[in-house]
mmCIF file of C-alpha atoms in Angstrom:
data_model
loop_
_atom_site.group_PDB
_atom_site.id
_atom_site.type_symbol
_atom_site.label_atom_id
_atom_site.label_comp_id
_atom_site.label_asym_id
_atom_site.label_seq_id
_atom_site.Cartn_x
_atom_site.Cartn_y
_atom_site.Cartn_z
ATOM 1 C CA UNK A 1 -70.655 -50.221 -102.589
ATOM 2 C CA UNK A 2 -73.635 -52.224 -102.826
ATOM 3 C CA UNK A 3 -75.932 -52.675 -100.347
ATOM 4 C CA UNK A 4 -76.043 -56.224 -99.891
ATOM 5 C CA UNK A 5 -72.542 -58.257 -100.157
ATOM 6 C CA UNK A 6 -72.221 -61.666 -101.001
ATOM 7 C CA UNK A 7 -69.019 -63.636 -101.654
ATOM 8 C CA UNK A 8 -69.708 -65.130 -105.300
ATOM 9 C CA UNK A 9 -67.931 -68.386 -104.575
ATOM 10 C CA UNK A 10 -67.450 -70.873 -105.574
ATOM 11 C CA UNK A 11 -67.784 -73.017 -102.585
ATOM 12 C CA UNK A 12 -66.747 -76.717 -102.912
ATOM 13 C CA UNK A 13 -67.194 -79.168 -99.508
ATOM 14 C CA UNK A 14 -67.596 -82.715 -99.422
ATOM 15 C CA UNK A 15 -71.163 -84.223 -99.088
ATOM 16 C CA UNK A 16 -71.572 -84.021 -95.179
ATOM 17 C CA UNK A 17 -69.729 -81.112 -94.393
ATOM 18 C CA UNK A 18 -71.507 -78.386 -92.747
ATOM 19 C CA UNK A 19 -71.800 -75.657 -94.571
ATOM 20 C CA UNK A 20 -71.602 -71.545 -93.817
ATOM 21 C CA UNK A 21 -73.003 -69.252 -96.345
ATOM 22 C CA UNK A 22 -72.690 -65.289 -95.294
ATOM 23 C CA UNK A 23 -73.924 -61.694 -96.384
ATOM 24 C CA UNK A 24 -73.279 -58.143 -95.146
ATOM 25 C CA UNK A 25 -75.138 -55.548 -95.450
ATOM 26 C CA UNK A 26 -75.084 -51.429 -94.864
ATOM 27 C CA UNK A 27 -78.647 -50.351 -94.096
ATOM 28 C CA UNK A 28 -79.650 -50.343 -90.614
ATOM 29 C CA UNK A 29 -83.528 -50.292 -91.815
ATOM 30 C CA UNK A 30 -83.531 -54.202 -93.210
ATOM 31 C CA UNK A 31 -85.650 -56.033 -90.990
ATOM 32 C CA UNK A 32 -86.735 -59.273 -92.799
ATOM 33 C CA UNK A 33 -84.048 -62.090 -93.882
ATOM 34 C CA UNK A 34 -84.612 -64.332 -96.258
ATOM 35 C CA UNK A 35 -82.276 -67.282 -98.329
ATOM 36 C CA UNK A 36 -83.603 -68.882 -101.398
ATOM 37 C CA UNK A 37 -82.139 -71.415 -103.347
ATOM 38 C CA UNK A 38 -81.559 -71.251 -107.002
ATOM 39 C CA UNK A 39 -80.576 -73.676 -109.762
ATOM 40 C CA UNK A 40 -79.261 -73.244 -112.802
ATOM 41 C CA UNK A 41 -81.684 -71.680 -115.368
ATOM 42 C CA UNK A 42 -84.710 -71.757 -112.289
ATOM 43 C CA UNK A 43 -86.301 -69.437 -110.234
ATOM 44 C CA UNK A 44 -85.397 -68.919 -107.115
ATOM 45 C CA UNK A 45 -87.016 -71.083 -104.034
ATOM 46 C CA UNK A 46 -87.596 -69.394 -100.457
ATOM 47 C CA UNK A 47 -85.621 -71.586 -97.981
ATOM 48 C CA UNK A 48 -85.661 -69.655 -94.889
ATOM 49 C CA UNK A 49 -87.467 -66.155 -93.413
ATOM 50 C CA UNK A 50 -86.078 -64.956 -90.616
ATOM 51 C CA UNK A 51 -87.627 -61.313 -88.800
ATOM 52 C CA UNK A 52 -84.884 -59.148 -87.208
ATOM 53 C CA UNK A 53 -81.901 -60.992 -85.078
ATOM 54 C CA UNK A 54 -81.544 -64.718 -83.927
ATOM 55 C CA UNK A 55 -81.853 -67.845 -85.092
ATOM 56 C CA UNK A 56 -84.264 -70.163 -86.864
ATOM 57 C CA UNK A 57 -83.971 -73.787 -87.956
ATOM 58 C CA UNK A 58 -85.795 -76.067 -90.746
ATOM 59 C CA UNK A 59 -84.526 -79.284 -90.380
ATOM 60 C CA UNK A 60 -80.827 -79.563 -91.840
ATOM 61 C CA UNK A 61 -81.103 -75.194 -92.460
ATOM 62 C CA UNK A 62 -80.259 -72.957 -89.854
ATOM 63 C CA UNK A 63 -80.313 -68.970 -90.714
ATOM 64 C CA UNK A 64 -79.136 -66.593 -87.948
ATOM 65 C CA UNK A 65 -79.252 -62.378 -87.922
ATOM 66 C CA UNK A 66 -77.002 -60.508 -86.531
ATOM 67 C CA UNK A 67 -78.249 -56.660 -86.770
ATOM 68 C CA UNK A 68 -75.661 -55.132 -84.757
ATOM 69 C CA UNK A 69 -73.400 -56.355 -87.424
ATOM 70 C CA UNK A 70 -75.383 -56.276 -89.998
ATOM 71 C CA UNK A 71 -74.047 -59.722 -90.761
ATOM 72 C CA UNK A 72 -76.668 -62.856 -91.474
ATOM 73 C CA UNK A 73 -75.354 -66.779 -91.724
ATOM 74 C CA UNK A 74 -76.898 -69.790 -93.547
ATOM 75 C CA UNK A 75 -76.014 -73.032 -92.177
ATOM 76 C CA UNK A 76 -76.627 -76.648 -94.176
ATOM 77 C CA UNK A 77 -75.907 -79.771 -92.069
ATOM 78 C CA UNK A 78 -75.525 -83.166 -94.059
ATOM 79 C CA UNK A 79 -75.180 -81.508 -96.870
ATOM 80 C CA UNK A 80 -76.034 -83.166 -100.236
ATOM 81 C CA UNK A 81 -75.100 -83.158 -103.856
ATOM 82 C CA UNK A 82 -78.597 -82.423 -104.240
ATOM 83 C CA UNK A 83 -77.794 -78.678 -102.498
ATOM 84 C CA UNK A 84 -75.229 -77.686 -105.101
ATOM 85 C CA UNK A 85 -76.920 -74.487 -106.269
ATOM 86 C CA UNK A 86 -76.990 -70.890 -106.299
ATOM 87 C CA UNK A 87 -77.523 -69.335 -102.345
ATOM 88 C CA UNK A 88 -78.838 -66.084 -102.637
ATOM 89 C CA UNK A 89 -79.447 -64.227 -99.484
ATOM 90 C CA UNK A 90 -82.228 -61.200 -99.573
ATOM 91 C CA UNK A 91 -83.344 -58.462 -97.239
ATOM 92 C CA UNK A 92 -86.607 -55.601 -97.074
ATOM 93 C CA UNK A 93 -87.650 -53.018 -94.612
ATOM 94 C CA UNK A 94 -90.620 -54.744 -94.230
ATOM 95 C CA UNK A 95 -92.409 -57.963 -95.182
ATOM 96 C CA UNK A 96 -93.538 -57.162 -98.237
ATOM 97 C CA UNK A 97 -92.016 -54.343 -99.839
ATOM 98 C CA UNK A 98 -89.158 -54.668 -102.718
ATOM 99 C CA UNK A 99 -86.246 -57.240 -102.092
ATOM 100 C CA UNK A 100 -82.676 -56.785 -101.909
ATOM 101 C CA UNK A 101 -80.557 -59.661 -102.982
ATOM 102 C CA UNK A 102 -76.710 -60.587 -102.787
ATOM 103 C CA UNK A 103 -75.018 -61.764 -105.584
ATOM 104 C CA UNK A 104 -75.414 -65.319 -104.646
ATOM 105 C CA UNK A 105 -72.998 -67.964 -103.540
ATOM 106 C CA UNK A 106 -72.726 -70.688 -105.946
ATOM 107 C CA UNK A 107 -72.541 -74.113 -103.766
ATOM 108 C CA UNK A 108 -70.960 -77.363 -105.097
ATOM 109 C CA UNK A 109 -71.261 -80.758 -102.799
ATOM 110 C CA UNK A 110 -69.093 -83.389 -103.944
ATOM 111 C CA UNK A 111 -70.326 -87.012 -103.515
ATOM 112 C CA UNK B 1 -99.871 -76.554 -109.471
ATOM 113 C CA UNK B 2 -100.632 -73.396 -107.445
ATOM 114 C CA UNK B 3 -97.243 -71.778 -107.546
ATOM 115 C CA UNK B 4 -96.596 -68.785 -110.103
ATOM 116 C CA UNK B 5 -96.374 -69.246 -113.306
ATOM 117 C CA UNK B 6 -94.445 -66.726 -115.961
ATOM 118 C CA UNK B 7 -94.796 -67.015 -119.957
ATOM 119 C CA UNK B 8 -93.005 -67.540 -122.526
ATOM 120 C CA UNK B 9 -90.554 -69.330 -120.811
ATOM 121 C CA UNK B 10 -88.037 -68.183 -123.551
ATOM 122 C CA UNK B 11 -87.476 -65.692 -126.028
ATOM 123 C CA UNK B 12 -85.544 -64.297 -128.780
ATOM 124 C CA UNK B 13 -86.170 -61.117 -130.794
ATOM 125 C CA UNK B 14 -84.802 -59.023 -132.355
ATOM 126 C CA UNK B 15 -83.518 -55.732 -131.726
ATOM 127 C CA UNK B 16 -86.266 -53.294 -131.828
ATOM 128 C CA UNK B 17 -89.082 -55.411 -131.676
ATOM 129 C CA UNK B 18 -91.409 -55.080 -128.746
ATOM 130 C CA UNK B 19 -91.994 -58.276 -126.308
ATOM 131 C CA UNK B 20 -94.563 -58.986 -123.342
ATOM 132 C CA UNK B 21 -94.697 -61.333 -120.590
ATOM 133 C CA UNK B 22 -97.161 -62.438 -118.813
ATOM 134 C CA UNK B 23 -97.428 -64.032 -114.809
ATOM 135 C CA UNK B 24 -99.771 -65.416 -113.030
ATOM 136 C CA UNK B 25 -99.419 -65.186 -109.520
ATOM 137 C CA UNK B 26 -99.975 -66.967 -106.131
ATOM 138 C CA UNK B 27 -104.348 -67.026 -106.287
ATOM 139 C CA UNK B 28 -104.707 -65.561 -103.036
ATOM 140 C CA UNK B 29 -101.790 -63.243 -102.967
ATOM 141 C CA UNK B 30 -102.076 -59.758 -103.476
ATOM 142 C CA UNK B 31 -98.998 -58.090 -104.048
ATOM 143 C CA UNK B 32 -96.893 -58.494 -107.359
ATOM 144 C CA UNK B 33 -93.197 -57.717 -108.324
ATOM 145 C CA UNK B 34 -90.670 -57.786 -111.124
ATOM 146 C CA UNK B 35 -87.365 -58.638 -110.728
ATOM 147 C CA UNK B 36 -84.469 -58.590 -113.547
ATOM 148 C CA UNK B 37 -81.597 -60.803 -113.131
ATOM 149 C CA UNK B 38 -78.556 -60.858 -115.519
ATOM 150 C CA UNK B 39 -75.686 -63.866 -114.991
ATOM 151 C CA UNK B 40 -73.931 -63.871 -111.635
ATOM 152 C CA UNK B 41 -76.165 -61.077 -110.324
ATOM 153 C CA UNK B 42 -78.632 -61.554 -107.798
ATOM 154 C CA UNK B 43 -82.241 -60.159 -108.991
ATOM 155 C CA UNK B 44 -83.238 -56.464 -109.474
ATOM 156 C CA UNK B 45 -86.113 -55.124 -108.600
ATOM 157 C CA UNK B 46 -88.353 -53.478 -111.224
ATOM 158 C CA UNK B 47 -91.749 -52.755 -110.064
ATOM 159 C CA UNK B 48 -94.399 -54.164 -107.626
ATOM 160 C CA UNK B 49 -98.094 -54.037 -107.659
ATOM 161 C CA UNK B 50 -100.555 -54.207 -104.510
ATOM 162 C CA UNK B 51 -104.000 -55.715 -106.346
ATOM 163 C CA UNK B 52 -104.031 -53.393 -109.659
ATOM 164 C CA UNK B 53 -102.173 -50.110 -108.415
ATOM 165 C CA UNK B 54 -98.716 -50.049 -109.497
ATOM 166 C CA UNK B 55 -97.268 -48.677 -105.956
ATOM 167 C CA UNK B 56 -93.414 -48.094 -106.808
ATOM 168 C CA UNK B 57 -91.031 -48.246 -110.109
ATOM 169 C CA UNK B 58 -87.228 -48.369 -110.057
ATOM 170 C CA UNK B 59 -85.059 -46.412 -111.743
ATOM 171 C CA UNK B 60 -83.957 -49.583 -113.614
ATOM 172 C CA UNK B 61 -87.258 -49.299 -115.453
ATOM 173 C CA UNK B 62 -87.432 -46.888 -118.092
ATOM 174 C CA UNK B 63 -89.532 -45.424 -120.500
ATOM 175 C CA UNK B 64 -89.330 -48.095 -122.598
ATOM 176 C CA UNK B 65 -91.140 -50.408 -119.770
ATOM 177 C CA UNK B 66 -94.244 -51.009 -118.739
ATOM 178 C CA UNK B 67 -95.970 -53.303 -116.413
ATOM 179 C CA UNK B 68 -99.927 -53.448 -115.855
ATOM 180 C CA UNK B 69 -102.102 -55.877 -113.482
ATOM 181 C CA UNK B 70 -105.366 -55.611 -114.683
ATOM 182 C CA UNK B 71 -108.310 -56.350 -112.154
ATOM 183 C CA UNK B 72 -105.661 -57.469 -109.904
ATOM 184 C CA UNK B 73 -105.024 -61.110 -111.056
ATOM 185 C CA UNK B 74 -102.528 -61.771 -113.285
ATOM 186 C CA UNK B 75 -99.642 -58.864 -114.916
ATOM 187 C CA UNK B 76 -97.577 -58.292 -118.325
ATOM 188 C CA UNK B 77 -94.081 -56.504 -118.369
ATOM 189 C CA UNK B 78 -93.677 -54.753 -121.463
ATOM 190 C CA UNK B 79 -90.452 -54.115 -123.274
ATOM 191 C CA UNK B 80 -90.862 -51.748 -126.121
ATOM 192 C CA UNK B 81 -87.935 -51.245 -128.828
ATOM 193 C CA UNK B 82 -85.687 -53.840 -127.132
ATOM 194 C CA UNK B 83 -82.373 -53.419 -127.135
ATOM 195 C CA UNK B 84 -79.363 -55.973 -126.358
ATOM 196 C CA UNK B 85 -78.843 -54.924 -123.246
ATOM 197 C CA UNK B 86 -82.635 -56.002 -121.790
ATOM 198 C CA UNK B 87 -81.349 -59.668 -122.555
ATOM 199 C CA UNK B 88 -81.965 -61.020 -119.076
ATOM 200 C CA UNK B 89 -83.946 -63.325 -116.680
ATOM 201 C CA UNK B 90 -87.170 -61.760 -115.775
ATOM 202 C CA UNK B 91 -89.002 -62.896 -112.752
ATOM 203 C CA UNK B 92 -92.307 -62.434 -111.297
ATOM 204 C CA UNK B 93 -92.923 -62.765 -107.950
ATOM 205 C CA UNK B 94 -96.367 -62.654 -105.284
ATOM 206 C CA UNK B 95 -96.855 -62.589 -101.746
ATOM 207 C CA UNK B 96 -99.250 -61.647 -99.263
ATOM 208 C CA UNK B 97 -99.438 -57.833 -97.825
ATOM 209 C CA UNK B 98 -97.769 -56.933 -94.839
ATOM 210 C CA UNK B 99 -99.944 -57.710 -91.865
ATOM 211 C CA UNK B 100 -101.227 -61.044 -92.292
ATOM 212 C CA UNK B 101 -98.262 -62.962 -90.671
ATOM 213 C CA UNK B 102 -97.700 -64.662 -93.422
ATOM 214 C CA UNK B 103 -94.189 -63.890 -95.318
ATOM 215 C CA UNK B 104 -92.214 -64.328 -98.179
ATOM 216 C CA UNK B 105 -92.195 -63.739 -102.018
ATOM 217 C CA UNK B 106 -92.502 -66.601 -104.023
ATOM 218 C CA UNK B 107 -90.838 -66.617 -107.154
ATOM 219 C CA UNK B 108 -91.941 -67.915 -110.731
ATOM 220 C CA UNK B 109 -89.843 -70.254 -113.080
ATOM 221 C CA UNK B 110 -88.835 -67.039 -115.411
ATOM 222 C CA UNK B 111 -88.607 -65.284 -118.964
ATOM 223 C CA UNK B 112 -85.362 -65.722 -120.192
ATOM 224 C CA UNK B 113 -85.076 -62.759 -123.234
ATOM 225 C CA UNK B 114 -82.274 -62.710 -125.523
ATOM 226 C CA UNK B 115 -81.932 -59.783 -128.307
ATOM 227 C CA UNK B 116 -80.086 -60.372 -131.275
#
């Protein structure tokens, strides 16, 4: 079992649908959260940092933690043709040690 | 631009040969990592670098690897005897050392290696 799971997608919404983007993971010692964005052939762009559980929002993004389920959410409001991409979501035990990534959730918007 | 910056941005060899890569990070960043990814995978990490000590290798980098950082600045991954399985995206990323409050690793554009 790997230690971060993503679903692979694909994920198809309509542009402005809200959209949910999810990973689990099994070690209790991730503390840092992060999402970046990746196109096709690019690499990939920080979106959103989050340290330990709650919530924090960057215009349309919203990430949220959950530790006591080891469960973390991406949210996209308005969303855009110009978000279809890769999602990737990525953990470490602390801020600047080795990355973990998901698979990554490949995100179509439909105009 | 004062983003990273990774070179070649492609290429091919052939089996056997020997390739290096070079990145430039972040100016004021300190810390450096490699990262692998192959197609549908999210990237592996390789190796990291705090200034010029190498601090930690995965077990995803064998002998055949090496990465240096010379004075600290900028680092080349070497592949020696490549083989068609090291046909991947490799990424270089910086960011600043734990501590300063300031987060994140901030990826270059990529190698992309294909052996033939």
């Amino acid at each position: 079992q790997k230690e971060v799971e993503q679903d692979p997608g694909p994920l198809s919404v309509p542009e402005g649908a809200i959209v949910s983007l999810n990973c689990t993971y099994s070690n209790s010692a991730f503390q840092y959260f992060m999402w970046y964005r990746q196109y096709s052939r690019k690499g990939p762009e920080l979106l959103m940092y989050t340290y330990s559980s709650g919530n924090k929002e960057d215009g349309r993004f919203t990430a949220q933690v959950d530790k006591s389920s080891k469960y973390i959410s991406l949210f996209i409001r308005d969303s855009q043709p110009s978000d279809s991409a890769t999602y990737l979501c990525a953990m470490s035990e602390d801020s600047s040690y080795k990355l973990i990534f998901g698979s990554g959730t490949r995100l179509l918007v439909r105009p | 631009d004062t983003g990273v910056s990774q070179d070649p941005r492609h290429k091919i060899t052939k089996r056997g040969q020997n390739v290096t890569f070079r990145c430039d990070p972040i100016s004021e960043h300190n810390r450096l990592y490699w990262y692998r990814q192959t197609l549908g995978q999210g990237p592996e990490f390789l190796t990291y670098f705090q200034n010029e000590a190498q601090l930690e290798k995965s077990r995803l980098l064998s002998d055949r690897f090496s990465a240096e950082r010379p004075k600290g600045s900028f680092s080349t991954l070497e592949i020696q005897r490549t083989e068609q399985g090291d046909s991947a995206m490799y990424l270089c990323a910086s960011s600043l050392e734990e501590g300063t409050g300031k987060y994140g690793q901030y990826f270059g554009p990529g190698t992309r290696l294909t052996v033939t």
